[in-house]
XYZ file of C-alpha atoms in Angstrom:
517
model
C 25.315 -40.256 26.537
C 24.751 -36.504 26.161
C 25.572 -36.682 22.539
C 23.022 -39.435 22.069
C 20.337 -37.315 23.671
C 21.163 -34.393 21.536
C 21.035 -36.423 18.394
C 17.563 -37.903 19.548
C 16.192 -34.455 20.177
C 17.403 -33.246 16.669
C 15.946 -36.263 15.088
C 12.640 -35.808 16.812
C 12.440 -32.068 15.622
C 13.548 -33.098 11.932
C 10.867 -35.877 12.156
C 8.125 -33.591 13.215
C 9.003 -30.967 10.664
C 9.075 -33.773 7.894
C 5.698 -34.842 9.103
C 4.330 -31.288 9.019
C 5.708 -30.778 5.569
C 4.059 -33.920 4.281
C 0.715 -33.052 5.904
C 0.886 -29.685 4.364
C 1.872 -30.970 1.027
C -0.904 -33.669 1.116
C -3.514 -30.879 2.187
C -2.309 -28.613 -0.863
C -2.402 -31.534 -3.333
C -5.961 -32.241 -2.094
C -7.043 -28.627 -2.777
C -5.593 -28.583 -5.955
C -7.630 -31.619 -7.069
C -10.893 -30.784 -5.398
C -10.800 -27.414 -6.855
C -9.589 -28.173 -10.424
C -12.699 -27.016 -12.143
C -12.981 -23.607 -10.410
C -11.765 -20.818 -12.549
C -9.010 -18.440 -11.530
C -6.431 -16.118 -12.851
C -2.935 -17.694 -14.057
C -0.984 -19.093 -11.052
C 2.864 -19.126 -11.112
C 5.386 -21.000 -8.822
C 5.978 -19.494 -5.276
C 3.600 -16.476 -5.796
C 0.627 -18.162 -7.166
C -2.075 -15.737 -8.401
C -0.571 -12.930 -6.372
C 0.258 -10.925 -9.539
C -3.496 -10.851 -10.406
C -4.291 -8.507 -7.469
C -0.863 -6.961 -6.708
C -0.427 -3.159 -7.199
C -1.609 -0.049 -5.419
C -4.268 -0.422 -2.803
C -6.433 1.984 -4.960
C -6.580 -0.475 -7.712
C -7.596 -3.671 -5.707
C -11.363 -2.889 -5.571
C -11.344 -2.612 -9.538
C -9.136 -5.653 -9.956
C -11.621 -7.933 -7.671
C -14.690 -6.594 -9.485
C -12.894 -7.375 -12.857
C -12.165 -10.922 -11.761
C -15.835 -11.527 -10.830
C -16.881 -10.212 -14.344
C -14.368 -12.241 -16.284
C -14.507 -15.494 -14.211
C -17.902 -15.915 -12.791
C -19.413 -15.929 -9.383
C -17.024 -18.372 -7.877
C -13.296 -17.618 -8.252
C -10.123 -19.339 -6.849
C -6.765 -17.542 -6.081
C -3.469 -19.091 -4.915
C -1.572 -16.647 -2.779
C 1.554 -18.428 -2.525
C 0.497 -21.969 -0.903
C -2.840 -20.426 0.391
C -5.870 -21.176 -1.541
C -8.405 -18.438 -1.378
C -11.997 -19.090 -3.048
C -14.284 -16.139 -3.489
C -17.928 -17.214 -3.211
C -20.909 -15.106 -4.183
C -24.070 -16.734 -5.103
C -26.753 -16.145 -2.565
C -27.519 -19.869 -1.958
C -24.005 -20.714 -1.604
C -23.588 -17.850 0.935
C -26.453 -19.204 2.997
C -24.384 -22.362 3.699
C -21.206 -20.478 4.220
C -22.931 -18.262 6.837
C -24.903 -20.998 8.673
C -22.875 -24.270 8.371
C -21.168 -25.194 11.566
C -18.094 -26.386 9.416
C -17.525 -22.972 8.123
C -17.806 -20.815 11.228
C -13.997 -20.575 12.000
C -12.206 -17.221 11.180
C -8.919 -17.862 9.117
C -5.997 -16.973 11.315
C -4.204 -15.583 8.201
C -6.856 -12.929 7.450
C -7.822 -12.092 11.111
C -5.679 -12.969 14.157
C -2.438 -12.348 12.514
C -3.430 -9.137 10.936
C -5.850 -7.534 13.444
C -4.860 -8.823 16.729
C -1.308 -7.373 16.970
C -3.163 -3.970 16.862
C -6.621 -4.410 18.359
C -6.222 -7.461 20.654
C -8.696 -10.388 20.514
C -12.415 -9.488 20.082
C -15.608 -10.625 18.242
C -14.133 -9.861 14.818
C -11.127 -12.373 15.135
C -12.532 -14.814 17.602
C -13.951 -18.219 16.718
C -15.625 -21.255 18.460
C -16.304 -21.226 22.229
C -14.465 -17.768 22.865
C -16.533 -16.273 20.166
C -20.055 -17.580 21.417
C -19.113 -16.501 25.109
C -18.015 -12.897 24.185
C -21.191 -12.633 21.855
C -23.497 -13.756 24.725
C -22.009 -11.122 26.970
C -22.056 -8.188 24.453
C -25.446 -8.834 22.561
C -27.562 -7.475 25.470
C -25.769 -4.146 25.262
C -27.449 -3.600 21.836
C -31.042 -4.733 22.678
C -33.874 -2.600 21.574
C -34.707 -0.871 24.790
C -30.916 0.072 25.193
C -30.871 1.379 21.745
C -33.977 3.596 22.374
C -32.151 5.195 25.257
C -29.556 6.474 22.673
C -32.124 8.697 21.002
C -31.144 11.960 22.780
C -27.604 11.519 21.880
C -28.243 10.594 18.322
C -30.182 13.873 18.018
C -27.531 16.020 19.780
C -24.887 14.845 17.608
C -26.961 15.228 14.399
C -27.356 18.758 15.343
C -23.752 19.086 15.880
C -23.335 18.050 12.264
C -25.939 20.367 11.112
C -24.273 23.279 12.830
C -20.988 22.562 11.143
C -22.832 22.284 7.774
C -24.417 25.631 8.504
C -20.918 27.204 8.629
C -19.936 25.649 5.333
C -23.399 26.645 3.722
C -22.639 30.222 4.582
C -19.303 30.294 2.512
C -20.523 28.081 -0.185
C -17.144 26.134 -0.214
C -16.772 22.586 -1.526
C -15.892 20.317 1.381
C -15.141 16.567 2.087
C -17.972 15.006 3.896
C -15.968 12.240 5.250
C -14.136 14.064 8.091
C -17.538 15.471 9.144
C -19.089 11.908 9.169
C -16.205 10.810 11.265
C -16.465 13.577 13.741
C -20.437 13.038 14.231
C -19.934 9.256 14.479
C -17.153 9.376 17.069
C -18.966 11.766 19.440
C -21.983 9.394 19.123
C -19.936 6.130 19.948
C -18.439 7.901 22.816
C -21.845 8.915 24.414
C -23.828 5.880 23.724
C -21.740 2.684 23.182
C -19.101 3.688 25.568
C -21.478 5.796 27.924
C -18.690 8.166 28.299
C -18.774 11.947 28.620
C -17.102 12.943 25.344
C -16.008 16.332 26.696
C -13.623 14.656 29.196
C -12.223 12.727 26.253
C -12.057 15.486 23.623
C -8.361 15.416 22.815
C -8.194 11.499 22.993
C -11.408 11.254 20.941
C -10.008 13.273 18.053
C -6.809 11.383 18.021
C -8.809 8.051 18.001
C -10.788 9.238 15.132
C -7.570 9.947 12.892
C -5.931 6.750 14.162
C -8.988 4.638 13.295
C -9.020 5.986 9.693
C -5.155 5.473 9.281
C -5.303 2.290 11.184
C -7.806 0.391 9.017
C -5.606 1.186 5.978
C -2.531 0.122 7.785
C -3.867 -3.124 9.059
C -5.169 -4.104 5.671
C -1.868 -3.118 4.086
C 0.006 -5.519 6.498
C -2.690 -8.104 6.302
C -2.409 -8.582 2.598
C 1.432 -8.914 2.568
C 2.481 -12.176 4.130
C 6.071 -11.228 4.591
C 4.810 -8.556 7.168
C 3.555 -11.236 9.479
C 7.076 -11.223 10.760
C 7.510 -8.169 13.075
C 11.135 -8.148 12.359
C 10.476 -7.514 8.615
C 7.672 -5.264 9.512
C 9.949 -3.041 11.402
C 11.797 -2.245 8.203
C 8.545 -0.873 6.583
C 8.010 2.842 6.176
C 4.585 2.367 7.951
C 6.058 0.665 11.003
C 6.073 3.865 13.117
C 2.672 5.005 12.043
C 1.376 1.483 12.925
C 2.994 1.665 16.426
C 1.646 5.165 17.085
C -1.820 3.925 16.086
C -1.536 0.882 18.639
C -0.357 3.453 21.304
C -3.224 5.849 20.784
C -5.742 3.051 20.769
C -4.357 1.641 24.028
C -4.272 5.070 25.737
C -7.810 5.889 24.855
C -9.242 2.559 26.145
C -7.204 2.746 29.258
C -8.499 6.135 29.875
C -12.035 5.225 29.204
C -11.656 2.371 31.759
C -10.120 4.495 34.292
C -12.825 6.949 34.118
C -15.530 4.195 34.532
C -13.822 2.654 37.309
C -13.485 6.047 39.145
C -17.291 6.742 38.460
C -18.263 3.307 39.709
C -16.192 3.823 43.085
C -17.844 7.249 43.536
C -21.500 6.438 42.828
C -21.776 2.922 44.288
C -24.629 4.077 46.664
C -26.381 5.763 43.671
C -25.970 2.749 41.591
C -27.617 0.535 44.339
C -30.419 2.916 44.574
C -30.791 2.915 40.604
C -30.871 -0.911 40.537
C -33.558 -0.968 43.270
C -35.660 1.412 41.192
C -35.134 -0.393 38.119
C -36.344 -3.634 39.812
C -39.559 -1.780 40.686
C -39.864 -0.520 37.007
C -38.603 -3.336 34.694
C -39.137 -1.183 31.591
C -36.185 1.136 32.848
C -34.122 -1.625 34.180
C -31.536 -1.613 31.335
C -31.593 2.174 30.449
C -27.921 3.586 29.784
C -26.520 -0.085 30.394
C -24.532 0.128 27.114
C -21.640 -1.884 26.178
C -19.033 -0.758 28.814
C -21.636 -0.321 31.662
C -23.224 -3.702 30.895
C -19.797 -5.536 30.950
C -18.623 -3.736 34.078
C -21.751 -4.521 36.050
C -23.128 -7.819 34.583
C -22.056 -11.261 36.356
C -20.985 -12.523 32.845
C -19.117 -9.541 32.004
C -17.022 -9.597 35.172
C -15.537 -12.900 34.028
C -13.752 -11.031 31.293
C -10.080 -10.311 32.051
C -8.883 -6.706 31.601
C -7.035 -7.840 28.406
C -10.334 -9.259 27.192
C -12.151 -6.186 27.886
C -9.559 -3.897 26.409
C -9.502 -6.109 23.089
C -13.482 -5.805 22.840
C -13.319 -2.047 23.533
C -10.832 -1.517 20.653
C -12.559 -3.743 18.305
C -15.905 -1.858 19.083
C -14.421 1.557 18.694
C -12.617 0.607 15.385
C -15.607 -1.038 13.910
C -18.446 1.267 14.821
C -16.537 4.412 13.935
C -15.163 3.246 10.600
C -18.081 1.446 9.188
C -20.845 4.016 10.345
C -19.041 7.050 9.185
C -17.973 5.499 5.656
C -21.679 4.650 5.215
C -22.750 8.282 6.011
C -20.065 9.611 3.669
C -21.120 7.391 0.817
C -24.912 8.340 1.537
C -24.395 12.062 1.424
C -22.236 11.664 -1.738
C -24.912 9.425 -3.323
C -27.841 11.856 -2.740
C -25.759 14.844 -3.664
C -25.236 13.321 -7.113
C -28.865 12.085 -7.465
C -30.982 15.058 -6.792
C -34.224 13.299 -7.663
C -33.625 10.797 -4.781
C -32.819 13.666 -2.565
C -35.962 15.476 -3.396
C -38.073 12.367 -2.676
C -36.433 11.927 0.869
C -37.296 15.570 1.583
C -40.767 15.066 0.472
C -41.096 12.168 2.868
C -39.405 14.225 5.685
C -41.758 17.235 5.180
C -44.657 14.759 5.328
C -43.582 13.015 8.591
C -42.450 16.123 10.346
C -45.078 18.434 8.972
C -42.661 20.912 7.685
C -41.037 21.458 11.165
C -37.234 21.575 10.567
C -36.189 21.972 14.196
C -38.202 19.122 15.786
C -36.055 16.219 17.143
C -36.210 12.863 15.357
C -38.419 10.639 17.668
C -38.416 6.909 18.007
C -41.899 6.987 16.392
C -40.714 8.871 13.463
C -38.067 6.421 12.408
C -40.432 3.504 11.150
C -42.218 6.227 8.994
C -38.948 7.128 7.128
C -39.353 4.288 4.622
C -37.916 5.848 1.451
C -35.062 7.196 3.476
C -34.361 3.554 4.752
C -34.568 2.230 1.252
C -31.988 4.819 0.210
C -29.618 3.716 2.967
C -30.034 0.253 1.908
C -29.283 1.071 -1.706
C -26.246 2.904 -0.398
C -25.089 -0.301 1.486
C -25.714 -2.363 -1.578
C -23.469 -0.236 -3.817
C -20.981 0.530 -0.840
C -20.967 -2.188 1.682
C -18.606 -0.857 4.479
C -17.090 -4.229 5.258
C -15.775 -5.382 1.763
C -14.685 -8.731 2.885
C -15.623 -11.639 5.258
C -13.680 -14.768 5.432
C -14.225 -18.389 6.795
C -12.156 -21.546 6.972
C -13.831 -24.825 6.625
C -12.739 -27.662 8.939
C -13.629 -30.431 6.474
C -14.641 -30.461 2.870
C -17.911 -28.728 2.243
C -20.008 -29.083 -0.854
C -22.039 -25.929 -1.883
C -25.494 -26.038 -3.469
C -23.877 -24.837 -6.755
C -21.778 -27.970 -6.774
C -18.487 -26.420 -5.809
C -16.614 -28.176 -3.009
C -14.671 -25.961 -0.401
C -11.622 -28.191 0.545
C -10.678 -28.254 4.085
C -8.093 -25.622 5.212
C -8.867 -23.153 2.529
C -9.850 -19.460 2.909
C -13.412 -18.830 1.895
C -13.875 -15.229 1.077
C -17.398 -13.487 0.793
C -17.257 -10.065 -0.745
C -20.696 -8.195 -0.706
C -19.688 -6.333 -3.704
C -19.570 -9.575 -5.694
C -23.049 -10.392 -4.647
C -24.529 -6.958 -4.664
C -23.293 -6.195 -8.290
C -24.546 -9.638 -9.644
C -26.861 -8.800 -12.551
C -28.705 -12.127 -12.177
C -29.607 -11.055 -8.677
C -29.837 -7.098 -9.124
C -30.950 -6.061 -12.528
C -28.949 -3.255 -13.846
C -26.613 -3.247 -10.791
C -24.798 -0.008 -11.548
C -28.148 2.014 -11.452
C -28.867 3.542 -8.012
C -32.316 2.750 -7.309
C -33.657 2.752 -3.649
C -36.892 1.296 -5.015
C -35.232 -2.150 -5.274
C -36.102 -2.476 -1.657
C -39.853 -1.976 -2.046
C -41.757 -4.935 -0.592
C -43.026 -5.902 -4.085
C -39.571 -5.710 -5.734
C -37.973 -7.645 -3.025
C -40.322 -10.491 -3.054
C -38.706 -13.790 -4.100
C -35.114 -12.339 -3.657
C -32.959 -14.665 -1.810
C -32.276 -13.229 1.770
C -28.501 -13.711 1.350
C -28.474 -11.338 -1.763
C -28.104 -8.455 0.458
C -25.407 -8.784 3.111
C -23.879 -5.595 4.085
C -23.687 -6.566 7.824
C -22.755 -10.142 7.140
C -25.457 -12.853 8.042
C -25.956 -15.791 10.271
C -24.530 -16.396 13.729
C -21.733 -13.871 12.929
C -23.866 -11.081 11.556
C -22.869 -7.548 12.953
C -24.089 -7.222 16.579
C -24.518 -3.444 16.077
C -26.441 -3.053 12.763
C -29.697 -1.716 14.416
C -27.615 0.804 16.159
C -26.102 1.822 12.814
C -29.532 2.305 10.950
C -30.942 4.246 13.971
C -28.136 6.636 13.962
C -27.901 7.053 10.224
C -31.618 7.615 9.815
C -31.637 10.270 12.636
C -28.546 12.068 11.283
C -30.009 12.298 7.697
C -33.533 13.309 8.754
C -31.867 16.098 10.727
C -29.554 17.349 8.109
C -31.780 17.044 5.034
C -34.651 19.193 6.670
C -32.139 22.069 6.735
C -29.709 21.644 3.807
C -29.591 20.605 0.225
C -26.361 18.713 -0.692
C -25.005 19.080 -4.229
C -21.831 17.997 -6.060
C -19.569 20.873 -7.493
C -19.052 21.366 -11.181
C -16.917 18.597 -12.485
C -17.956 16.174 -9.840
C -19.317 12.714 -10.531
C -22.140 12.489 -12.924
C -23.536 9.263 -11.606
C -23.335 7.244 -8.399
C -21.399 4.543 -10.576
C -18.592 7.257 -11.211
C -17.780 7.110 -7.357
C -14.520 5.389 -6.747
C -13.866 3.345 -3.651
C -10.630 2.230 -1.703
C -10.630 -1.380 -0.761
C -9.423 -1.687 2.773
C -10.684 -3.267 6.149
C -13.605 -0.898 5.429
C -14.580 0.779 2.255
C -13.618 4.496 1.809
C -14.610 7.121 -0.756
C -11.363 7.547 -2.998
C -10.298 11.302 -2.960
C -13.130 12.164 -0.310
C -16.816 12.828 -0.697
C -16.567 16.296 -2.280
C -19.862 18.083 -1.696
C -21.286 21.620 -1.022
C -24.355 22.331 1.396
C -26.994 24.930 0.649
C -29.569 25.996 3.132
C -33.179 25.051 2.107
C -35.487 27.823 1.530
């Protein structure tokens, strides 16, 4: 009798495995047939098209750009049995970003790569979990909350200026990237986390280094399917660094939460008085209710478990630090190369601030800095900080271009494919902020420019990023001229980028600062 039960159990397992293999084979055959007319690099047994993108990480960006140039706006890759379709036409992107059938994040590119390090959060979630978390977090980035961050934006922009003043005295060439990360990390601590950066100084510095190294390690693991196995990843030379990065992130988040809980317990009475005052003055009711404060005090936020809260914190710290600092680094590098663009920015700053180099950047100043904003947009066009977004259709979806995305494939959107499309952006290698003048933008498809994604999954903090970047640039460029050293890039097109979870300047943004007369 026991032997019969065992054989029945084994038979059931084998049958289920057989059915799973049949279903997977049927899906792959369907994908092969549906995408037979989509161009792609040569595919080989077992590895698929992996050889077309294999090699050092520093070469991946150029290889993907070359694929777009050679094969057109829609390209397919077989990474083993996984079908990846890269889509770049703006009309197609509109459907990808808005169609309910295309809102799920592929497990292969998000949950399996990021969650072991960051936990679950907005970046990796799909479906009802994503909508719930987004609903809880979005109020923390409302306009009145962002306005309350202006003093911190100014304070940390001055901190950056003070460091540049030291470098300007020596005239030495320096990498702008670490300075951008320093300035951004202080700002994130003091605004998004509403934390006293002085009490987190040692942890903050460790997190800055861990985030920079971490996005590279997570990408390194994510594009190597064999490292999905923890057992195999333990054999990697990067395993120790990866675990250290996880430890640093967990320690930082735990300390921030402990400080917040302590503060809440000590100031319960004061908080009640503040809420009563806020009720009497609605315009102040959400002041300083940033991400963490909001989650710890709102009724919806209290429904998050400690694990969910920790995951969102780690996602937010990693995303805000890396994308914002990378954009600032690319911007400083671009205008150091393009002195004519820098001169126009300074002319605008002199007009808005009437030659006053010490006045803080006010909220009323930001809308007036139109050329500066166009320059940041052009920087984001050339060097979008998040180089890849991915979706997975739950059924076959036909795009406006006529291409059909089969169920279960991985749909990849790279802003760099779209932002470098000559049919959308004439002479795309040229750095020209005036592309974003109203008269030049008229008629351009809204999904031609997607540095912060688009649709229901667009970046929740994009207004925060632009406010901080404009404040930092307006503070620095009234005091210093940024230049490239002899032998540096002669054009923005010469800047080389490293493709990772975020886009980095390869070799660092090597510039020098000189005080303005």
